[in-house]
JSON list of C-alpha atoms in Angstrom, two decimals:
[
{"chain": "A", "resi": 1, "resn": "ASP", "atom": "CA", "xyz": [-0.21, 15.17, 8.07]},
{"chain": "A", "resi": 2, "resn": "GLN", "atom": "CA", "xyz": [1.03, 13.85, 5.19]},
{"chain": "A", "resi": 3, "resn": "GLN", "atom": "CA", "xyz": [4.14, 12.09, 5.52]},
{"chain": "A", "resi": 4, "resn": "VAL", "atom": "CA", "xyz": [5.00, 10.72, 2.24]},
{"chain": "A", "resi": 5, "resn": "LYS", "atom": "CA", "xyz": [4.05, 13.24, -0.86]},
{"chain": "A", "resi": 6, "resn": "GLN", "atom": "CA", "xyz": [3.71, 12.73, -4.73]},
{"chain": "A", "resi": 7, "resn": "ASN", "atom": "CA", "xyz": [2.97, 15.88, -5.71]},
{"chain": "A", "resi": 8, "resn": "SER", "atom": "CA", "xyz": [2.70, 14.85, -9.53]},
{"chain": "A", "resi": 9, "resn": "PRO", "atom": "CA", "xyz": [-0.71, 13.34, -9.98]},
{"chain": "A", "resi": 10, "resn": "SER", "atom": "CA", "xyz": [-0.03, 11.80, -13.60]},
{"chain": "A", "resi": 11, "resn": "LEU", "atom": "CA", "xyz": [3.14, 11.87, -15.73]},
{"chain": "A", "resi": 12, "resn": "SER", "atom": "CA", "xyz": [2.72, 10.79, -19.29]},
{"chain": "A", "resi": 13, "resn": "VAL", "atom": "CA", "xyz": [5.89, 9.60, -21.60]},
{"chain": "A", "resi": 14, "resn": "GLN", "atom": "CA", "xyz": [6.61, 8.24, -24.58]},
{"chain": "A", "resi": 15, "resn": "GLU", "atom": "CA", "xyz": [7.62, 4.76, -25.10]},
{"chain": "A", "resi": 16, "resn": "GLY", "atom": "CA", "xyz": [11.13, 4.14, -24.73]},
{"chain": "A", "resi": 17, "resn": "ARG", "atom": "CA", "xyz": [12.09, 7.17, -23.25]},
{"chain": "A", "resi": 18, "resn": "ILE", "atom": "CA", "xyz": [13.01, 7.49, -19.50]},
{"chain": "A", "resi": 19, "resn": "SER", "atom": "CA", "xyz": [10.08, 8.06, -16.74]},
{"chain": "A", "resi": 20, "resn": "ILE", "atom": "CA", "xyz": [11.05, 9.75, -13.55]},
{"chain": "A", "resi": 21, "resn": "LEU", "atom": "CA", "xyz": [8.58, 9.74, -10.90]},
{"chain": "A", "resi": 22, "resn": "ASN", "atom": "CA", "xyz": [9.55, 11.51, -7.58]},
{"chain": "A", "resi": 23, "resn": "CYS", "atom": "CA", "xyz": [8.37, 11.23, -4.08]},
{"chain": "A", "resi": 24, "resn": "ASP", "atom": "CA", "xyz": [9.15, 13.64, -0.48]},
{"chain": "A", "resi": 25, "resn": "TYR", "atom": "CA", "xyz": [9.23, 13.06, 2.82]},
{"chain": "A", "resi": 26, "resn": "THR", "atom": "CA", "xyz": [9.08, 14.90, 5.59]},
{"chain": "A", "resi": 27, "resn": "ASN", "atom": "CA", "xyz": [9.94, 12.08, 8.73]},
{"chain": "A", "resi": 28, "resn": "SER", "atom": "CA", "xyz": [13.45, 11.94, 9.15]},
{"chain": "A", "resi": 29, "resn": "MET", "atom": "CA", "xyz": [13.23, 8.60, 11.12]},
{"chain": "A", "resi": 30, "resn": "PHE", "atom": "CA", "xyz": [12.21, 6.81, 7.89]},
{"chain": "A", "resi": 31, "resn": "ASP", "atom": "CA", "xyz": [15.25, 4.28, 6.64]},
{"chain": "A", "resi": 32, "resn": "TYR", "atom": "CA", "xyz": [13.18, 1.74, 4.10]},
{"chain": "A", "resi": 33, "resn": "PHE", "atom": "CA", "xyz": [11.33, 3.10, 0.91]},
{"chain": "A", "resi": 34, "resn": "LEU", "atom": "CA", "xyz": [9.50, 1.27, -1.48]},
{"chain": "A", "resi": 35, "resn": "TRP", "atom": "CA", "xyz": [7.97, 1.80, -4.77]},
{"chain": "A", "resi": 36, "resn": "TYR", "atom": "CA", "xyz": [4.58, -0.21, -5.73]},
{"chain": "A", "resi": 37, "resn": "LYS", "atom": "CA", "xyz": [2.83, -0.41, -9.15]},
{"chain": "A", "resi": 38, "resn": "LYS", "atom": "CA", "xyz": [-0.91, -0.66, -9.26]},
{"chain": "A", "resi": 39, "resn": "TYR", "atom": "CA", "xyz": [-2.96, -1.76, -11.98]},
{"chain": "A", "resi": 40, "resn": "PRO", "atom": "CA", "xyz": [-6.76, -0.94, -11.88]},
{"chain": "A", "resi": 41, "resn": "ALA", "atom": "CA", "xyz": [-8.65, -3.75, -10.12]},
{"chain": "A", "resi": 42, "resn": "GLU", "atom": "CA", "xyz": [-5.38, -5.29, -8.61]},
{"chain": "A", "resi": 43, "resn": "GLY", "atom": "CA", "xyz": [-3.82, -4.74, -5.61]},
{"chain": "A", "resi": 44, "resn": "PRO", "atom": "CA", "xyz": [-0.23, -3.16, -5.45]},
{"chain": "A", "resi": 45, "resn": "THR", "atom": "CA", "xyz": [2.76, -5.07, -5.91]},
{"chain": "A", "resi": 46, "resn": "PHE", "atom": "CA", "xyz": [6.02, -4.31, -4.76]},
{"chain": "A", "resi": 47, "resn": "LEU", "atom": "CA", "xyz": [8.48, -3.06, -7.26]},
{"chain": "A", "resi": 48, "resn": "ILE", "atom": "CA", "xyz": [11.46, -1.95, -5.82]},
{"chain": "A", "resi": 49, "resn": "SER", "atom": "CA", "xyz": [12.76, -0.97, -2.37]},
{"chain": "A", "resi": 50, "resn": "ILE", "atom": "CA", "xyz": [15.69, 0.85, -1.02]},
{"chain": "A", "resi": 51, "resn": "SER", "atom": "CA", "xyz": [17.02, 1.40, 2.56]},
{"chain": "A", "resi": 52, "resn": "SER", "atom": "CA", "xyz": [18.89, 4.77, 3.88]},
{"chain": "A", "resi": 53, "resn": "ILE", "atom": "CA", "xyz": [22.19, 3.41, 3.67]},
{"chain": "A", "resi": 54, "resn": "LYS", "atom": "CA", "xyz": [22.31, 3.37, -0.04]},
{"chain": "A", "resi": 55, "resn": "ASP", "atom": "CA", "xyz": [21.49, 6.79, -2.26]},
{"chain": "A", "resi": 56, "resn": "LYS", "atom": "CA", "xyz": [20.70, 3.74, -5.51]},
{"chain": "A", "resi": 57, "resn": "ASN", "atom": "CA", "xyz": [19.27, 0.79, -5.91]},
{"chain": "A", "resi": 58, "resn": "GLU", "atom": "CA", "xyz": [18.84, -0.74, -9.91]},
{"chain": "A", "resi": 59, "resn": "ASP", "atom": "CA", "xyz": [16.78, -3.95, -10.78]},
{"chain": "A", "resi": 60, "resn": "GLY", "atom": "CA", "xyz": [16.75, -4.21, -14.59]},
{"chain": "A", "resi": 61, "resn": "ARG", "atom": "CA", "xyz": [14.88, -0.84, -16.08]},
{"chain": "A", "resi": 62, "resn": "PHE", "atom": "CA", "xyz": [13.74, 0.36, -12.53]},
{"chain": "A", "resi": 63, "resn": "THR", "atom": "CA", "xyz": [16.20, 2.51, -10.11]},
{"chain": "A", "resi": 64, "resn": "VAL", "atom": "CA", "xyz": [15.51, 3.92, -7.09]},
{"chain": "A", "resi": 65, "resn": "PHE", "atom": "CA", "xyz": [17.59, 7.13, -5.89]},
{"chain": "A", "resi": 66, "resn": "LEU", "atom": "CA", "xyz": [17.92, 8.37, -2.63]},
{"chain": "A", "resi": 67, "resn": "ASN", "atom": "CA", "xyz": [18.60, 11.98, -1.22]},
{"chain": "A", "resi": 68, "resn": "LYS", "atom": "CA", "xyz": [18.41, 11.83, 2.05]},
{"chain": "A", "resi": 69, "resn": "SER", "atom": "CA", "xyz": [19.69, 15.66, 2.83]},
{"chain": "A", "resi": 70, "resn": "ALA", "atom": "CA", "xyz": [16.93, 17.02, 0.34]},
{"chain": "A", "resi": 71, "resn": "LYS", "atom": "CA", "xyz": [14.11, 13.77, 2.02]},
{"chain": "A", "resi": 72, "resn": "HIS", "atom": "CA", "xyz": [13.76, 13.12, -1.87]},
{"chain": "A", "resi": 73, "resn": "LEU", "atom": "CA", "xyz": [13.64, 9.79, -3.62]},
{"chain": "A", "resi": 74, "resn": "SER", "atom": "CA", "xyz": [12.75, 9.12, -7.53]},
{"chain": "A", "resi": 75, "resn": "LEU", "atom": "CA", "xyz": [11.99, 6.50, -9.27]},
{"chain": "A", "resi": 76, "resn": "HIS", "atom": "CA", "xyz": [13.54, 6.00, -12.57]},
{"chain": "A", "resi": 77, "resn": "ILE", "atom": "CA", "xyz": [12.20, 3.74, -15.52]},
{"chain": "A", "resi": 78, "resn": "VAL", "atom": "CA", "xyz": [13.94, 3.52, -18.77]},
{"chain": "A", "resi": 79, "resn": "PRO", "atom": "CA", "xyz": [13.07, 2.42, -20.94]},
{"chain": "A", "resi": 80, "resn": "SER", "atom": "CA", "xyz": [9.65, 3.12, -20.62]},
{"chain": "A", "resi": 81, "resn": "GLN", "atom": "CA", "xyz": [7.36, 0.49, -22.10]},
{"chain": "A", "resi": 82, "resn": "PRO", "atom": "CA", "xyz": [3.33, 0.73, -22.49]},
{"chain": "A", "resi": 83, "resn": "GLY", "atom": "CA", "xyz": [3.12, -2.15, -20.15]},
{"chain": "A", "resi": 84, "resn": "ASP", "atom": "CA", "xyz": [4.25, -0.21, -17.48]},
{"chain": "A", "resi": 85, "resn": "SER", "atom": "CA", "xyz": [1.13, 1.93, -17.57]},
{"chain": "A", "resi": 86, "resn": "ALA", "atom": "CA", "xyz": [-0.08, 1.91, -14.03]},
{"chain": "A", "resi": 87, "resn": "VAL", "atom": "CA", "xyz": [-0.24, 3.80, -10.71]},
{"chain": "A", "resi": 88, "resn": "TYR", "atom": "CA", "xyz": [3.04, 4.30, -8.67]},
{"chain": "A", "resi": 89, "resn": "PHE", "atom": "CA", "xyz": [2.54, 4.48, -5.21]},
{"chain": "A", "resi": 90, "resn": "CYS", "atom": "CA", "xyz": [5.90, 5.70, -2.62]},
{"chain": "A", "resi": 91, "resn": "ALA", "atom": "CA", "xyz": [6.08, 4.44, 0.10]},
{"chain": "A", "resi": 92, "resn": "ALA", "atom": "CA", "xyz": [8.38, 4.58, 3.45]},
{"chain": "A", "resi": 93, "resn": "GLY", "atom": "CA", "xyz": [8.91, 2.98, 6.99]},
{"chain": "A", "resi": 94, "resn": "SER", "atom": "CA", "xyz": [11.08, 3.24, 9.63]},
{"chain": "A", "resi": 95, "resn": "ASP", "atom": "CA", "xyz": [12.66, 0.12, 11.36]},
{"chain": "A", "resi": 96, "resn": "ARG", "atom": "CA", "xyz": [12.68, 1.54, 14.84]},
{"chain": "A", "resi": 97, "resn": "GLY", "atom": "CA", "xyz": [10.91, 3.19, 17.40]},
{"chain": "A", "resi": 98, "resn": "SER", "atom": "CA", "xyz": [6.68, 2.86, 17.90]},
{"chain": "A", "resi": 99, "resn": "THR", "atom": "CA", "xyz": [6.29, 2.79, 14.02]},
{"chain": "A", "resi": 100, "resn": "LEU", "atom": "CA", "xyz": [8.07, -0.30, 13.42]},
{"chain": "A", "resi": 101, "resn": "GLY", "atom": "CA", "xyz": [7.11, -2.19, 10.30]},
{"chain": "A", "resi": 102, "resn": "ARG", "atom": "CA", "xyz": [4.30, 0.64, 9.59]},
{"chain": "A", "resi": 103, "resn": "LEU", "atom": "CA", "xyz": [4.54, 1.90, 5.93]},
{"chain": "A", "resi": 104, "resn": "TYR", "atom": "CA", "xyz": [3.30, 5.56, 5.36]},
{"chain": "A", "resi": 105, "resn": "PHE", "atom": "CA", "xyz": [2.44, 6.07, 1.48]},
{"chain": "A", "resi": 106, "resn": "GLY", "atom": "CA", "xyz": [1.86, 8.31, -0.78]},
{"chain": "A", "resi": 107, "resn": "ARG", "atom": "CA", "xyz": [-1.18, 9.49, -3.04]},
{"chain": "A", "resi": 108, "resn": "GLY", "atom": "CA", "xyz": [0.19, 7.92, -6.40]},
{"chain": "A", "resi": 109, "resn": "THR", "atom": "CA", "xyz": [0.92, 9.17, -9.27]},
{"chain": "A", "resi": 110, "resn": "GLN", "atom": "CA", "xyz": [-0.43, 7.60, -12.86]},
{"chain": "A", "resi": 111, "resn": "LEU", "atom": "CA", "xyz": [2.26, 6.79, -15.34]},
{"chain": "A", "resi": 112, "resn": "THR", "atom": "CA", "xyz": [1.01, 6.23, -18.90]},
{"chain": "A", "resi": 113, "resn": "VAL", "atom": "CA", "xyz": [3.37, 5.27, -21.36]},
{"chain": "A", "resi": 114, "resn": "TRP", "atom": "CA", "xyz": [2.13, 6.00, -25.06]},
{"chain": "A", "resi": 115, "resn": "PRO", "atom": "CA", "xyz": [3.62, 4.16, -27.97]},
{"chain": "M", "resi": 1, "resn": "GLU", "atom": "CA", "xyz": [-4.47, -20.58, -5.10]},
{"chain": "M", "resi": 2, "resn": "THR", "atom": "CA", "xyz": [-1.42, -18.40, -4.29]},
{"chain": "M", "resi": 3, "resn": "GLY", "atom": "CA", "xyz": [-0.57, -14.85, -2.65]},
{"chain": "M", "resi": 4, "resn": "VAL", "atom": "CA", "xyz": [-3.31, -12.73, -1.06]},
{"chain": "M", "resi": 5, "resn": "THR", "atom": "CA", "xyz": [-6.81, -13.24, -1.94]},
{"chain": "M", "resi": 6, "resn": "GLN", "atom": "CA", "xyz": [-10.00, -11.15, -1.08]},
{"chain": "M", "resi": 7, "resn": "THR", "atom": "CA", "xyz": [-13.68, -11.83, -1.02]},
{"chain": "M", "resi": 8, "resn": "PRO", "atom": "CA", "xyz": [-15.67, -10.43, -1.89]},
{"chain": "M", "resi": 9, "resn": "ARG", "atom": "CA", "xyz": [-14.49, -8.20, -4.94]},
{"chain": "M", "resi": 10, "resn": "HIS", "atom": "CA", "xyz": [-17.42, -5.74, -4.77]},
{"chain": "M", "resi": 11, "resn": "LEU", "atom": "CA", "xyz": [-19.82, -5.32, -1.61]},
{"chain": "M", "resi": 12, "resn": "VAL", "atom": "CA", "xyz": [-22.86, -2.85, -1.70]},
{"chain": "M", "resi": 13, "resn": "MET", "atom": "CA", "xyz": [-24.37, -1.98, 1.85]},
{"chain": "M", "resi": 14, "resn": "GLY", "atom": "CA", "xyz": [-26.97, -0.32, 3.28]},
{"chain": "M", "resi": 15, "resn": "MET", "atom": "CA", "xyz": [-26.05, 1.71, 6.39]},
{"chain": "M", "resi": 16, "resn": "THR", "atom": "CA", "xyz": [-27.70, -0.54, 8.74]},
{"chain": "M", "resi": 17, "resn": "ASN", "atom": "CA", "xyz": [-26.18, -3.63, 7.02]},
{"chain": "M", "resi": 18, "resn": "LYS", "atom": "CA", "xyz": [-23.88, -5.88, 8.86]},
{"chain": "M", "resi": 19, "resn": "LYS", "atom": "CA", "xyz": [-21.05, -7.56, 6.50]},
{"chain": "M", "resi": 20, "resn": "SER", "atom": "CA", "xyz": [-17.67, -9.17, 6.50]},
{"chain": "M", "resi": 21, "resn": "LEU", "atom": "CA", "xyz": [-14.60, -8.57, 4.11]},
{"chain": "M", "resi": 22, "resn": "LYS", "atom": "CA", "xyz": [-12.20, -11.75, 4.22]},
{"chain": "M", "resi": 23, "resn": "CYS", "atom": "CA", "xyz": [-8.93, -11.95, 3.79]},
{"chain": "M", "resi": 24, "resn": "GLU", "atom": "CA", "xyz": [-6.43, -15.10, 3.09]},
{"chain": "M", "resi": 25, "resn": "GLN", "atom": "CA", "xyz": [-2.58, -15.36, 2.47]},
{"chain": "M", "resi": 26, "resn": "HIS", "atom": "CA", "xyz": [-1.29, -18.45, 1.29]},
{"chain": "M", "resi": 27, "resn": "LEU", "atom": "CA", "xyz": [2.47, -17.30, 1.69]},
{"chain": "M", "resi": 28, "resn": "GLY", "atom": "CA", "xyz": [3.06, -18.95, 5.39]},
{"chain": "M", "resi": 29, "resn": "HIS", "atom": "CA", "xyz": [3.80, -15.06, 6.72]},
{"chain": "M", "resi": 30, "resn": "ASN", "atom": "CA", "xyz": [2.91, -13.83, 10.04]},
{"chain": "M", "resi": 31, "resn": "ALA", "atom": "CA", "xyz": [1.56, -10.44, 9.57]},
{"chain": "M", "resi": 32, "resn": "MET", "atom": "CA", "xyz": [-1.40, -9.19, 8.30]},
{"chain": "M", "resi": 33, "resn": "TYR", "atom": "CA", "xyz": [-3.12, -5.64, 7.87]},
{"chain": "M", "resi": 34, "resn": "TRP", "atom": "CA", "xyz": [-5.94, -4.12, 6.81]},
{"chain": "M", "resi": 35, "resn": "TYR", "atom": "CA", "xyz": [-5.94, -0.73, 4.55]},
{"chain": "M", "resi": 36, "resn": "LYS", "atom": "CA", "xyz": [-8.46, 1.69, 3.70]},
{"chain": "M", "resi": 37, "resn": "GLN", "atom": "CA", "xyz": [-7.80, 3.53, 0.41]},
{"chain": "M", "resi": 38, "resn": "SER", "atom": "CA", "xyz": [-10.34, 6.58, -0.27]},
{"chain": "M", "resi": 39, "resn": "ALA", "atom": "CA", "xyz": [-10.62, 8.28, -3.63]},
{"chain": "M", "resi": 40, "resn": "LYS", "atom": "CA", "xyz": [-7.77, 10.78, -4.17]},
{"chain": "M", "resi": 41, "resn": "LYS", "atom": "CA", "xyz": [-5.78, 9.87, -0.89]},
{"chain": "M", "resi": 42, "resn": "PRO", "atom": "CA", "xyz": [-3.23, 7.82, 0.32]},
{"chain": "M", "resi": 43, "resn": "LEU", "atom": "CA", "xyz": [-3.43, 4.05, 1.53]},
{"chain": "M", "resi": 44, "resn": "GLU", "atom": "CA", "xyz": [-4.41, 4.15, 5.17]},
{"chain": "M", "resi": 45, "resn": "LEU", "atom": "CA", "xyz": [-3.36, 2.06, 7.58]},
{"chain": "M", "resi": 46, "resn": "MET", "atom": "CA", "xyz": [-6.27, 0.84, 9.88]},
{"chain": "M", "resi": 47, "resn": "PHE", "atom": "CA", "xyz": [-4.83, -2.43, 11.71]},
{"chain": "M", "resi": 48, "resn": "VAL", "atom": "CA", "xyz": [-2.11, -4.82, 12.10]},
{"chain": "M", "resi": 49, "resn": "TYR", "atom": "CA", "xyz": [-1.72, -8.20, 13.06]},
{"chain": "M", "resi": 50, "resn": "ASN", "atom": "CA", "xyz": [1.20, -9.94, 14.06]},
{"chain": "M", "resi": 51, "resn": "PHE", "atom": "CA", "xyz": [1.22, -14.21, 14.86]},
{"chain": "M", "resi": 52, "resn": "LYS", "atom": "CA", "xyz": [-2.79, -13.48, 15.12]},
{"chain": "M", "resi": 53, "resn": "GLU", "atom": "CA", "xyz": [-1.99, -10.77, 17.76]},
{"chain": "M", "resi": 54, "resn": "GLN", "atom": "CA", "xyz": [-3.38, -7.18, 17.27]},
{"chain": "M", "resi": 55, "resn": "THR", "atom": "CA", "xyz": [-0.67, -4.95, 17.24]},
{"chain": "M", "resi": 56, "resn": "GLU", "atom": "CA", "xyz": [-1.89, -1.69, 16.05]},
{"chain": "M", "resi": 57, "resn": "ASN", "atom": "CA", "xyz": [-5.43, 0.01, 16.05]},
{"chain": "M", "resi": 58, "resn": "ASN", "atom": "CA", "xyz": [-4.92, 3.11, 13.98]},
{"chain": "M", "resi": 59, "resn": "SER", "atom": "CA", "xyz": [-7.50, 5.06, 15.75]},
{"chain": "M", "resi": 60, "resn": "VAL", "atom": "CA", "xyz": [-10.14, 3.01, 13.58]},
{"chain": "M", "resi": 61, "resn": "PRO", "atom": "CA", "xyz": [-13.87, 3.69, 14.73]},
{"chain": "M", "resi": 62, "resn": "SER", "atom": "CA", "xyz": [-15.63, 0.67, 16.08]},
{"chain": "M", "resi": 63, "resn": "ARG", "atom": "CA", "xyz": [-18.07, 0.11, 13.32]},
{"chain": "M", "resi": 64, "resn": "PHE", "atom": "CA", "xyz": [-15.09, -1.74, 11.98]},
{"chain": "M", "resi": 65, "resn": "SER", "atom": "CA", "xyz": [-14.02, -5.05, 13.44]},
{"chain": "M", "resi": 66, "resn": "PRO", "atom": "CA", "xyz": [-10.97, -7.09, 12.89]},
{"chain": "M", "resi": 67, "resn": "GLU", "atom": "CA", "xyz": [-10.66, -10.54, 13.66]},
{"chain": "M", "resi": 68, "resn": "CYS", "atom": "CA", "xyz": [-7.42, -12.89, 12.81]},
{"chain": "M", "resi": 69, "resn": "PRO", "atom": "CA", "xyz": [-8.72, -16.59, 13.57]},
{"chain": "M", "resi": 70, "resn": "ASN", "atom": "CA", "xyz": [-5.15, -17.48, 12.19]},
{"chain": "M", "resi": 71, "resn": "SER", "atom": "CA", "xyz": [-2.21, -16.61, 10.46]},
{"chain": "M", "resi": 72, "resn": "SER", "atom": "CA", "xyz": [-3.60, -17.23, 7.16]},
{"chain": "M", "resi": 73, "resn": "HIS", "atom": "CA", "xyz": [-7.06, -15.52, 7.47]},
{"chain": "M", "resi": 74, "resn": "LEU", "atom": "CA", "xyz": [-8.28, -11.91, 8.29]},
{"chain": "M", "resi": 75, "resn": "PHE", "atom": "CA", "xyz": [-11.73, -10.52, 8.45]},
{"chain": "M", "resi": 76, "resn": "LEU", "atom": "CA", "xyz": [-12.86, -7.14, 8.90]},
{"chain": "M", "resi": 77, "resn": "HIS", "atom": "CA", "xyz": [-16.77, -7.18, 10.65]},
{"chain": "M", "resi": 78, "resn": "LEU", "atom": "CA", "xyz": [-18.62, -3.79, 9.08]},
{"chain": "M", "resi": 79, "resn": "HIS", "atom": "CA", "xyz": [-21.59, -2.50, 10.80]},
{"chain": "M", "resi": 80, "resn": "THR", "atom": "CA", "xyz": [-23.57, 0.91, 10.77]},
{"chain": "M", "resi": 81, "resn": "LEU", "atom": "CA", "xyz": [-21.30, 2.07, 8.32]},
{"chain": "M", "resi": 82, "resn": "GLN", "atom": "CA", "xyz": [-21.56, 5.41, 7.09]},
{"chain": "M", "resi": 83, "resn": "PRO", "atom": "CA", "xyz": [-21.19, 6.81, 3.16]},
{"chain": "M", "resi": 84, "resn": "GLU", "atom": "CA", "xyz": [-17.63, 8.03, 3.81]},
{"chain": "M", "resi": 85, "resn": "ASP", "atom": "CA", "xyz": [-16.72, 4.21, 4.54]},
{"chain": "M", "resi": 86, "resn": "SER", "atom": "CA", "xyz": [-17.12, 3.88, 0.98]},
{"chain": "M", "resi": 87, "resn": "ALA", "atom": "CA", "xyz": [-13.58, 2.90, -0.11]},
{"chain": "M", "resi": 88, "resn": "LEU", "atom": "CA", "xyz": [-11.26, 0.32, -1.63]},
{"chain": "M", "resi": 89, "resn": "TYR", "atom": "CA", "xyz": [-10.09, -2.02, 1.56]},
{"chain": "M", "resi": 90, "resn": "LEU", "atom": "CA", "xyz": [-6.78, -3.88, 0.93]},
{"chain": "M", "resi": 91, "resn": "CYS", "atom": "CA", "xyz": [-5.61, -6.61, 2.55]},
{"chain": "M", "resi": 92, "resn": "ALA", "atom": "CA", "xyz": [-1.75, -6.78, 3.19]},
{"chain": "M", "resi": 93, "resn": "SER", "atom": "CA", "xyz": [0.68, -9.97, 4.62]},
{"chain": "M", "resi": 94, "resn": "SER", "atom": "CA", "xyz": [4.57, -9.39, 5.15]},
{"chain": "M", "resi": 95, "resn": "PRO", "atom": "CA", "xyz": [6.48, -12.66, 6.74]},
{"chain": "M", "resi": 96, "resn": "ARG", "atom": "CA", "xyz": [6.68, -10.09, 9.96]},
{"chain": "M", "resi": 97, "resn": "THR", "atom": "CA", "xyz": [6.12, -6.68, 11.25]},
{"chain": "M", "resi": 98, "resn": "SER", "atom": "CA", "xyz": [9.32, -5.58, 10.66]},
{"chain": "M", "resi": 99, "resn": "LEU", "atom": "CA", "xyz": [10.07, -3.93, 7.56]},
{"chain": "M", "resi": 100, "resn": "GLY", "atom": "CA", "xyz": [10.06, -5.37, 4.53]},
{"chain": "M", "resi": 101, "resn": "GLU", "atom": "CA", "xyz": [7.93, -6.36, 1.26]},
{"chain": "M", "resi": 102, "resn": "GLN", "atom": "CA", "xyz": [4.16, -5.91, 2.11]},
{"chain": "M", "resi": 103, "resn": "PHE", "atom": "CA", "xyz": [1.73, -8.46, -0.34]},
{"chain": "M", "resi": 104, "resn": "PHE", "atom": "CA", "xyz": [-1.54, -7.04, -1.35]},
{"chain": "M", "resi": 105, "resn": "GLY", "atom": "CA", "xyz": [-4.38, -8.22, -2.28]},
{"chain": "M", "resi": 106, "resn": "PRO", "atom": "CA", "xyz": [-7.03, -6.90, -4.85]},
{"chain": "M", "resi": 107, "resn": "GLY", "atom": "CA", "xyz": [-8.85, -5.53, -2.77]},
{"chain": "M", "resi": 108, "resn": "THR", "atom": "CA", "xyz": [-12.31, -5.04, -1.79]},
{"chain": "M", "resi": 109, "resn": "ARG", "atom": "CA", "xyz": [-14.55, -2.39, -3.73]},
{"chain": "M", "resi": 110, "resn": "LEU", "atom": "CA", "xyz": [-16.82, -1.25, -0.74]},
{"chain": "M", "resi": 111, "resn": "THR", "atom": "CA", "xyz": [-20.16, 0.86, -1.55]},
{"chain": "M", "resi": 112, "resn": "VAL", "atom": "CA", "xyz": [-22.13, 2.35, 1.61]},
{"chain": "M", "resi": 113, "resn": "LEU", "atom": "CA", "xyz": [-25.42, 3.66, 0.44]}
]
């Protein structure tokens, strides 16, 4: 049973425009969420995170929004650049209970930014 | 060398072979993880080590055997694997097992013939 879902396997955006990557989760115990970026032949690298006490976190061109009632989060990249082309993974975890420290990942969304 | 390194980067093995994957982190972290990424599937957590002690085994078959001799090194010993075990095996580390960023290595692409 997949607890973190990224329903769009791919997204194509023109350079300079906004990229919006979406992620849904099912476990209401999750209270910490992360986005990772992965280039081919490399491991995932951490991009940005958000805890459940916030609904927005911004870092430069990257902003993550959290809607707890909808169990939904999104990553906005603006403006998008060709170097942003990569696979983006959403991950979630809980800071309590038996799953302490364990991260659950989505399948990833391939973002392509074209000139 | 910095970060998390993994060797080999690519491995092809037969079902009767025994091989080992190696992970090393130079970040001073105390927690290390093995993940498996199969085609079109999310990353699956396999094992967690915290201060060299295994704290989680996510129902992984015994043909995968982890070893953590110290906080900087993590091994995954492989024997009598199946073709469906072909995948990308990723190692990660973090300061501790409580929530926070995990740092990933580049992975070992394993093919079982």
